[in-house]
């Protein structure tokens, strides 16, 4: 079924405003009532981050990401085929990554670090919760202590053995 949104001044697929969609005045877009909405002002006024075509006038289905950014569904499918799981705009996880992160947890448990790296830690920045922290280094991934995400960036790696030697004047 199709409904007309008087705020967008566009006909859209769905049962209608107040039934399965609502209009977010800040985003200036119709959003599903069943999904969690992350408001980004005028988010449909821009272009798709993949193909750079206008999204507001597009008749192609759109895909909202967990962070609130939007792209064409076909562009999202193509983008995800490249094994990229982050938003191309803000680098937050594009979708629920809990199953994938659980697999990484298992890989970390099954592959202990060699003794030479046992005292190594990493200062990280988490792309999902925007917090920094210090974690044990692991070549599989660096898990955020705050939100549990592996969508992190290593800022600095610190070997505690070398640091201890430097403090004692051995290096």
JSON list of C-alpha atoms in Angstrom, two decimals:
[
{"chain": "A", "resi": 1, "resn": "UNK", "atom": "CA", "xyz": [0.00, 0.00, 0.00]},
{"chain": "A", "resi": 2, "resn": "UNK", "atom": "CA", "xyz": [0.99, 3.63, -0.53]},
{"chain": "A", "resi": 3, "resn": "UNK", "atom": "CA", "xyz": [0.45, 6.72, 1.62]},
{"chain": "A", "resi": 4, "resn": "UNK", "atom": "CA", "xyz": [1.11, 10.40, 1.09]},
{"chain": "A", "resi": 5, "resn": "UNK", "atom": "CA", "xyz": [3.17, 12.30, 3.65]},
{"chain": "A", "resi": 6, "resn": "UNK", "atom": "CA", "xyz": [2.09, 15.95, 3.73]},
{"chain": "A", "resi": 7, "resn": "UNK", "atom": "CA", "xyz": [5.37, 16.93, 5.42]},
{"chain": "A", "resi": 8, "resn": "UNK", "atom": "CA", "xyz": [7.66, 15.29, 2.83]},
{"chain": "A", "resi": 9, "resn": "UNK", "atom": "CA", "xyz": [5.13, 16.01, 0.07]},
{"chain": "A", "resi": 10, "resn": "UNK", "atom": "CA", "xyz": [5.98, 12.58, -1.31]},
{"chain": "A", "resi": 11, "resn": "UNK", "atom": "CA", "xyz": [4.07, 9.32, -1.71]},
{"chain": "A", "resi": 12, "resn": "UNK", "atom": "CA", "xyz": [5.75, 6.43, 0.07]},
{"chain": "A", "resi": 13, "resn": "UNK", "atom": "CA", "xyz": [5.26, 2.68, 0.41]},
{"chain": "A", "resi": 14, "resn": "UNK", "atom": "CA", "xyz": [3.54, 1.76, 3.69]},
{"chain": "A", "resi": 15, "resn": "UNK", "atom": "CA", "xyz": [0.19, 1.85, 5.49]},
{"chain": "A", "resi": 16, "resn": "UNK", "atom": "CA", "xyz": [0.51, 5.44, 6.57]},
{"chain": "A", "resi": 17, "resn": "UNK", "atom": "CA", "xyz": [1.48, 8.00, 9.17]},
{"chain": "A", "resi": 18, "resn": "UNK", "atom": "CA", "xyz": [0.56, 6.91, 12.67]},
{"chain": "A", "resi": 19, "resn": "UNK", "atom": "CA", "xyz": [0.08, 3.31, 11.52]},
{"chain": "A", "resi": 20, "resn": "UNK", "atom": "CA", "xyz": [3.51, 2.00, 10.54]},
{"chain": "A", "resi": 21, "resn": "UNK", "atom": "CA", "xyz": [5.38, 5.27, 9.91]},
{"chain": "A", "resi": 22, "resn": "UNK", "atom": "CA", "xyz": [5.77, 8.64, 11.58]},
{"chain": "A", "resi": 23, "resn": "UNK", "atom": "CA", "xyz": [7.32, 11.83, 10.26]},
{"chain": "A", "resi": 24, "resn": "UNK", "atom": "CA", "xyz": [10.39, 13.08, 12.14]},
{"chain": "A", "resi": 25, "resn": "UNK", "atom": "CA", "xyz": [10.40, 16.85, 11.77]},
{"chain": "A", "resi": 26, "resn": "UNK", "atom": "CA", "xyz": [14.08, 17.12, 12.71]},
{"chain": "A", "resi": 27, "resn": "UNK", "atom": "CA", "xyz": [15.21, 14.58, 10.09]},
{"chain": "A", "resi": 28, "resn": "UNK", "atom": "CA", "xyz": [12.45, 15.69, 7.71]},
{"chain": "A", "resi": 29, "resn": "UNK", "atom": "CA", "xyz": [11.83, 12.05, 6.88]},
{"chain": "A", "resi": 30, "resn": "UNK", "atom": "CA", "xyz": [9.26, 9.33, 7.41]},
{"chain": "A", "resi": 31, "resn": "UNK", "atom": "CA", "xyz": [10.62, 6.68, 9.78]},
{"chain": "A", "resi": 32, "resn": "UNK", "atom": "CA", "xyz": [9.33, 3.26, 10.70]},
{"chain": "A", "resi": 33, "resn": "UNK", "atom": "CA", "xyz": [7.55, 3.09, 14.05]},
{"chain": "A", "resi": 34, "resn": "UNK", "atom": "CA", "xyz": [8.89, -0.43, 14.71]},
{"chain": "A", "resi": 35, "resn": "UNK", "atom": "CA", "xyz": [12.60, 0.47, 14.40]},
{"chain": "A", "resi": 36, "resn": "UNK", "atom": "CA", "xyz": [14.72, 2.49, 16.81]},
{"chain": "A", "resi": 37, "resn": "UNK", "atom": "CA", "xyz": [15.29, 5.94, 15.31]},
{"chain": "A", "resi": 38, "resn": "UNK", "atom": "CA", "xyz": [18.58, 7.85, 15.53]},
{"chain": "A", "resi": 39, "resn": "UNK", "atom": "CA", "xyz": [17.85, 11.40, 14.52]},
{"chain": "A", "resi": 40, "resn": "UNK", "atom": "CA", "xyz": [20.21, 13.12, 12.11]},
{"chain": "A", "resi": 41, "resn": "UNK", "atom": "CA", "xyz": [18.90, 16.54, 11.00]},
{"chain": "A", "resi": 42, "resn": "UNK", "atom": "CA", "xyz": [17.87, 16.62, 7.31]},
{"chain": "A", "resi": 43, "resn": "UNK", "atom": "CA", "xyz": [19.38, 13.14, 6.77]},
{"chain": "A", "resi": 44, "resn": "UNK", "atom": "CA", "xyz": [17.54, 12.53, 3.49]},
{"chain": "A", "resi": 45, "resn": "UNK", "atom": "CA", "xyz": [18.43, 15.92, 2.05]},
{"chain": "A", "resi": 46, "resn": "UNK", "atom": "CA", "xyz": [21.95, 14.77, 1.17]},
{"chain": "A", "resi": 47, "resn": "UNK", "atom": "CA", "xyz": [23.32, 12.28, -1.29]},
{"chain": "A", "resi": 48, "resn": "UNK", "atom": "CA", "xyz": [23.91, 8.56, -0.90]},
{"chain": "A", "resi": 49, "resn": "UNK", "atom": "CA", "xyz": [27.47, 8.12, 0.45]},
{"chain": "A", "resi": 50, "resn": "UNK", "atom": "CA", "xyz": [28.12, 5.34, -2.09]},
{"chain": "A", "resi": 51, "resn": "UNK", "atom": "CA", "xyz": [26.63, 6.47, -5.43]},
{"chain": "A", "resi": 52, "resn": "UNK", "atom": "CA", "xyz": [26.28, 10.19, -4.54]},
{"chain": "A", "resi": 53, "resn": "UNK", "atom": "CA", "xyz": [22.73, 10.44, -5.95]},
{"chain": "A", "resi": 54, "resn": "UNK", "atom": "CA", "xyz": [20.06, 12.43, -4.11]},
{"chain": "A", "resi": 55, "resn": "UNK", "atom": "CA", "xyz": [18.16, 10.30, -1.60]},
{"chain": "A", "resi": 56, "resn": "UNK", "atom": "CA", "xyz": [15.12, 12.53, -1.08]},
{"chain": "A", "resi": 57, "resn": "UNK", "atom": "CA", "xyz": [13.86, 12.25, -4.66]},
{"chain": "A", "resi": 58, "resn": "UNK", "atom": "CA", "xyz": [15.02, 8.66, -5.10]},
{"chain": "A", "resi": 59, "resn": "UNK", "atom": "CA", "xyz": [12.45, 5.96, -5.82]},
{"chain": "A", "resi": 60, "resn": "UNK", "atom": "CA", "xyz": [14.95, 3.28, -4.76]},
{"chain": "A", "resi": 61, "resn": "UNK", "atom": "CA", "xyz": [14.44, 1.70, -1.32]},
{"chain": "A", "resi": 62, "resn": "UNK", "atom": "CA", "xyz": [16.65, 3.20, 1.37]},
{"chain": "A", "resi": 63, "resn": "UNK", "atom": "CA", "xyz": [18.50, 1.45, 4.19]},
{"chain": "A", "resi": 64, "resn": "UNK", "atom": "CA", "xyz": [18.97, 3.18, 7.52]},
{"chain": "A", "resi": 65, "resn": "UNK", "atom": "CA", "xyz": [22.07, 2.20, 9.44]},
{"chain": "A", "resi": 66, "resn": "UNK", "atom": "CA", "xyz": [22.31, 1.71, 13.21]},
{"chain": "A", "resi": 67, "resn": "UNK", "atom": "CA", "xyz": [24.01, 5.11, 13.53]},
{"chain": "A", "resi": 68, "resn": "UNK", "atom": "CA", "xyz": [21.15, 6.89, 11.72]},
{"chain": "A", "resi": 69, "resn": "UNK", "atom": "CA", "xyz": [22.85, 7.53, 8.38]},
{"chain": "A", "resi": 70, "resn": "UNK", "atom": "CA", "xyz": [21.02, 6.38, 5.24]},
{"chain": "A", "resi": 71, "resn": "UNK", "atom": "CA", "xyz": [21.97, 4.97, 1.85]},
{"chain": "A", "resi": 72, "resn": "UNK", "atom": "CA", "xyz": [20.24, 3.21, -1.03]},
{"chain": "A", "resi": 73, "resn": "UNK", "atom": "CA", "xyz": [19.48, -0.43, -0.22]},
{"chain": "A", "resi": 74, "resn": "UNK", "atom": "CA", "xyz": [21.29, -1.59, -3.37]},
{"chain": "A", "resi": 75, "resn": "UNK", "atom": "CA", "xyz": [24.33, 0.53, -2.44]},
{"chain": "A", "resi": 76, "resn": "UNK", "atom": "CA", "xyz": [24.27, -0.92, 1.10]},
{"chain": "A", "resi": 77, "resn": "UNK", "atom": "CA", "xyz": [24.20, -4.48, -0.29]},
{"chain": "A", "resi": 78, "resn": "UNK", "atom": "CA", "xyz": [27.12, -3.75, -2.62]},
{"chain": "A", "resi": 79, "resn": "UNK", "atom": "CA", "xyz": [29.06, -1.99, 0.16]},
{"chain": "A", "resi": 80, "resn": "UNK", "atom": "CA", "xyz": [28.58, -4.88, 2.62]},
{"chain": "A", "resi": 81, "resn": "UNK", "atom": "CA", "xyz": [29.76, -7.41, 0.00]},
{"chain": "A", "resi": 82, "resn": "UNK", "atom": "CA", "xyz": [33.16, -5.76, 0.41]},
{"chain": "A", "resi": 83, "resn": "UNK", "atom": "CA", "xyz": [33.24, -7.13, 3.99]},
{"chain": "A", "resi": 84, "resn": "UNK", "atom": "CA", "xyz": [32.97, -3.66, 5.46]},
{"chain": "A", "resi": 85, "resn": "UNK", "atom": "CA", "xyz": [30.79, -3.45, 8.54]},
{"chain": "A", "resi": 86, "resn": "UNK", "atom": "CA", "xyz": [31.12, 0.24, 9.36]},
{"chain": "A", "resi": 87, "resn": "UNK", "atom": "CA", "xyz": [29.19, 3.29, 8.19]},
{"chain": "A", "resi": 88, "resn": "UNK", "atom": "CA", "xyz": [31.13, 5.03, 5.40]},
{"chain": "A", "resi": 89, "resn": "UNK", "atom": "CA", "xyz": [30.38, 8.41, 7.00]},
{"chain": "A", "resi": 90, "resn": "UNK", "atom": "CA", "xyz": [30.92, 8.05, 10.76]},
{"chain": "A", "resi": 91, "resn": "UNK", "atom": "CA", "xyz": [32.68, 4.62, 10.97]},
{"chain": "A", "resi": 92, "resn": "UNK", "atom": "CA", "xyz": [30.29, 3.30, 13.62]},
{"chain": "A", "resi": 93, "resn": "UNK", "atom": "CA", "xyz": [29.11, -0.32, 13.22]},
{"chain": "A", "resi": 94, "resn": "UNK", "atom": "CA", "xyz": [26.53, -0.35, 10.43]},
{"chain": "A", "resi": 95, "resn": "UNK", "atom": "CA", "xyz": [24.36, -3.05, 11.99]},
{"chain": "A", "resi": 96, "resn": "UNK", "atom": "CA", "xyz": [24.05, -5.27, 15.07]},
{"chain": "A", "resi": 97, "resn": "UNK", "atom": "CA", "xyz": [27.46, -6.91, 15.28]},
{"chain": "A", "resi": 98, "resn": "UNK", "atom": "CA", "xyz": [26.88, -8.95, 18.46]},
{"chain": "A", "resi": 99, "resn": "UNK", "atom": "CA", "xyz": [27.13, -12.35, 16.69]},
{"chain": "A", "resi": 100, "resn": "UNK", "atom": "CA", "xyz": [30.32, -11.36, 14.88]},
{"chain": "A", "resi": 101, "resn": "UNK", "atom": "CA", "xyz": [31.84, -9.93, 18.06]},
{"chain": "A", "resi": 102, "resn": "UNK", "atom": "CA", "xyz": [30.97, -13.18, 19.88]},
{"chain": "A", "resi": 103, "resn": "UNK", "atom": "CA", "xyz": [32.94, -15.08, 17.20]},
{"chain": "A", "resi": 104, "resn": "UNK", "atom": "CA", "xyz": [35.89, -12.75, 17.79]},
{"chain": "A", "resi": 105, "resn": "UNK", "atom": "CA", "xyz": [35.58, -13.37, 21.56]},
{"chain": "A", "resi": 106, "resn": "UNK", "atom": "CA", "xyz": [35.85, -17.13, 20.87]},
{"chain": "A", "resi": 107, "resn": "UNK", "atom": "CA", "xyz": [38.85, -16.63, 18.58]},
{"chain": "A", "resi": 108, "resn": "UNK", "atom": "CA", "xyz": [40.63, -14.57, 21.27]},
{"chain": "A", "resi": 109, "resn": "UNK", "atom": "CA", "xyz": [39.94, -17.26, 23.90]},
{"chain": "A", "resi": 110, "resn": "UNK", "atom": "CA", "xyz": [41.15, -20.06, 21.60]},
{"chain": "A", "resi": 111, "resn": "UNK", "atom": "CA", "xyz": [44.36, -18.28, 20.54]},
{"chain": "A", "resi": 112, "resn": "UNK", "atom": "CA", "xyz": [46.35, -17.13, 23.58]},
{"chain": "A", "resi": 113, "resn": "UNK", "atom": "CA", "xyz": [49.05, -14.60, 22.86]},
{"chain": "A", "resi": 114, "resn": "UNK", "atom": "CA", "xyz": [52.68, -15.83, 22.79]},
{"chain": "A", "resi": 115, "resn": "UNK", "atom": "CA", "xyz": [54.71, -15.05, 25.93]},
{"chain": "A", "resi": 116, "resn": "UNK", "atom": "CA", "xyz": [56.57, -12.25, 24.13]},
{"chain": "A", "resi": 117, "resn": "UNK", "atom": "CA", "xyz": [53.25, -10.35, 23.82]},
{"chain": "A", "resi": 118, "resn": "UNK", "atom": "CA", "xyz": [51.69, -11.32, 27.16]},
{"chain": "A", "resi": 119, "resn": "UNK", "atom": "CA", "xyz": [52.50, -7.95, 28.78]},
{"chain": "A", "resi": 120, "resn": "UNK", "atom": "CA", "xyz": [51.61, -5.85, 25.74]},
{"chain": "A", "resi": 121, "resn": "UNK", "atom": "CA", "xyz": [48.68, -3.46, 25.97]},
{"chain": "A", "resi": 122, "resn": "UNK", "atom": "CA", "xyz": [47.09, -1.09, 23.47]},
{"chain": "A", "resi": 123, "resn": "UNK", "atom": "CA", "xyz": [45.55, 2.33, 23.88]},
{"chain": "A", "resi": 124, "resn": "UNK", "atom": "CA", "xyz": [42.41, 2.29, 21.73]},
{"chain": "A", "resi": 125, "resn": "UNK", "atom": "CA", "xyz": [39.63, 4.52, 20.50]},
{"chain": "A", "resi": 126, "resn": "UNK", "atom": "CA", "xyz": [36.23, 2.86, 20.06]},
{"chain": "A", "resi": 127, "resn": "UNK", "atom": "CA", "xyz": [34.39, 3.94, 16.92]},
{"chain": "A", "resi": 128, "resn": "UNK", "atom": "CA", "xyz": [31.03, 2.80, 18.40]},
{"chain": "A", "resi": 129, "resn": "UNK", "atom": "CA", "xyz": [30.96, 4.44, 21.85]},
{"chain": "A", "resi": 130, "resn": "UNK", "atom": "CA", "xyz": [33.59, 7.15, 21.13]},
{"chain": "A", "resi": 131, "resn": "UNK", "atom": "CA", "xyz": [35.56, 6.31, 24.27]},
{"chain": "A", "resi": 132, "resn": "UNK", "atom": "CA", "xyz": [39.25, 5.62, 24.75]},
{"chain": "A", "resi": 133, "resn": "UNK", "atom": "CA", "xyz": [40.73, 2.88, 26.87]},
{"chain": "A", "resi": 134, "resn": "UNK", "atom": "CA", "xyz": [43.65, 0.57, 27.52]},
{"chain": "A", "resi": 135, "resn": "UNK", "atom": "CA", "xyz": [43.23, -3.13, 26.67]},
{"chain": "A", "resi": 136, "resn": "UNK", "atom": "CA", "xyz": [45.41, -6.23, 26.44]},
{"chain": "A", "resi": 137, "resn": "UNK", "atom": "CA", "xyz": [46.87, -6.48, 22.95]},
{"chain": "A", "resi": 138, "resn": "UNK", "atom": "CA", "xyz": [45.61, -9.33, 20.76]},
{"chain": "A", "resi": 139, "resn": "UNK", "atom": "CA", "xyz": [46.24, -9.81, 17.05]},
{"chain": "A", "resi": 140, "resn": "UNK", "atom": "CA", "xyz": [42.63, -11.01, 16.51]},
{"chain": "A", "resi": 141, "resn": "UNK", "atom": "CA", "xyz": [41.17, -7.71, 17.67]},
{"chain": "A", "resi": 142, "resn": "UNK", "atom": "CA", "xyz": [41.06, -5.08, 20.37]},
{"chain": "A", "resi": 143, "resn": "UNK", "atom": "CA", "xyz": [37.81, -5.17, 22.36]},
{"chain": "A", "resi": 144, "resn": "UNK", "atom": "CA", "xyz": [36.43, -1.99, 23.92]},
{"chain": "A", "resi": 145, "resn": "UNK", "atom": "CA", "xyz": [36.09, -2.28, 27.70]},
{"chain": "A", "resi": 146, "resn": "UNK", "atom": "CA", "xyz": [33.16, 0.15, 27.69]},
{"chain": "A", "resi": 147, "resn": "UNK", "atom": "CA", "xyz": [30.74, -1.27, 25.09]},
{"chain": "A", "resi": 148, "resn": "UNK", "atom": "CA", "xyz": [32.23, -4.63, 24.02]},
{"chain": "A", "resi": 149, "resn": "UNK", "atom": "CA", "xyz": [32.78, -3.60, 20.40]},
{"chain": "A", "resi": 150, "resn": "UNK", "atom": "CA", "xyz": [35.75, -4.66, 18.31]},
{"chain": "A", "resi": 151, "resn": "UNK", "atom": "CA", "xyz": [35.23, -1.63, 16.06]},
{"chain": "A", "resi": 152, "resn": "UNK", "atom": "CA", "xyz": [38.28, 0.02, 17.57]},
{"chain": "A", "resi": 153, "resn": "UNK", "atom": "CA", "xyz": [41.40, 1.83, 16.38]},
{"chain": "A", "resi": 154, "resn": "UNK", "atom": "CA", "xyz": [44.76, 1.24, 18.02]},
{"chain": "A", "resi": 155, "resn": "UNK", "atom": "CA", "xyz": [46.33, 4.55, 19.03]},
{"chain": "A", "resi": 156, "resn": "UNK", "atom": "CA", "xyz": [49.45, 3.18, 20.68]},
{"chain": "A", "resi": 157, "resn": "UNK", "atom": "CA", "xyz": [50.92, -0.20, 21.61]},
{"chain": "A", "resi": 158, "resn": "UNK", "atom": "CA", "xyz": [52.84, -0.49, 24.88]},
{"chain": "A", "resi": 159, "resn": "UNK", "atom": "CA", "xyz": [55.08, -3.40, 25.87]},
{"chain": "A", "resi": 160, "resn": "UNK", "atom": "CA", "xyz": [55.20, -3.46, 29.67]},
{"chain": "A", "resi": 161, "resn": "UNK", "atom": "CA", "xyz": [58.52, -5.41, 29.65]},
{"chain": "A", "resi": 162, "resn": "UNK", "atom": "CA", "xyz": [60.24, -2.72, 27.57]},
{"chain": "A", "resi": 163, "resn": "UNK", "atom": "CA", "xyz": [58.69, 0.05, 29.68]},
{"chain": "A", "resi": 164, "resn": "UNK", "atom": "CA", "xyz": [59.95, -1.62, 32.89]},
{"chain": "A", "resi": 165, "resn": "UNK", "atom": "CA", "xyz": [63.44, -1.95, 31.37]},
{"chain": "A", "resi": 166, "resn": "UNK", "atom": "CA", "xyz": [63.42, 1.72, 30.36]},
{"chain": "A", "resi": 167, "resn": "UNK", "atom": "CA", "xyz": [62.49, 2.74, 33.88]},
{"chain": "A", "resi": 168, "resn": "UNK", "atom": "CA", "xyz": [65.38, 0.68, 35.24]},
{"chain": "A", "resi": 169, "resn": "UNK", "atom": "CA", "xyz": [67.78, 2.17, 32.67]},
{"chain": "A", "resi": 170, "resn": "UNK", "atom": "CA", "xyz": [68.37, -1.01, 30.64]},
{"chain": "A", "resi": 171, "resn": "UNK", "atom": "CA", "xyz": [67.32, 0.49, 27.27]}
]
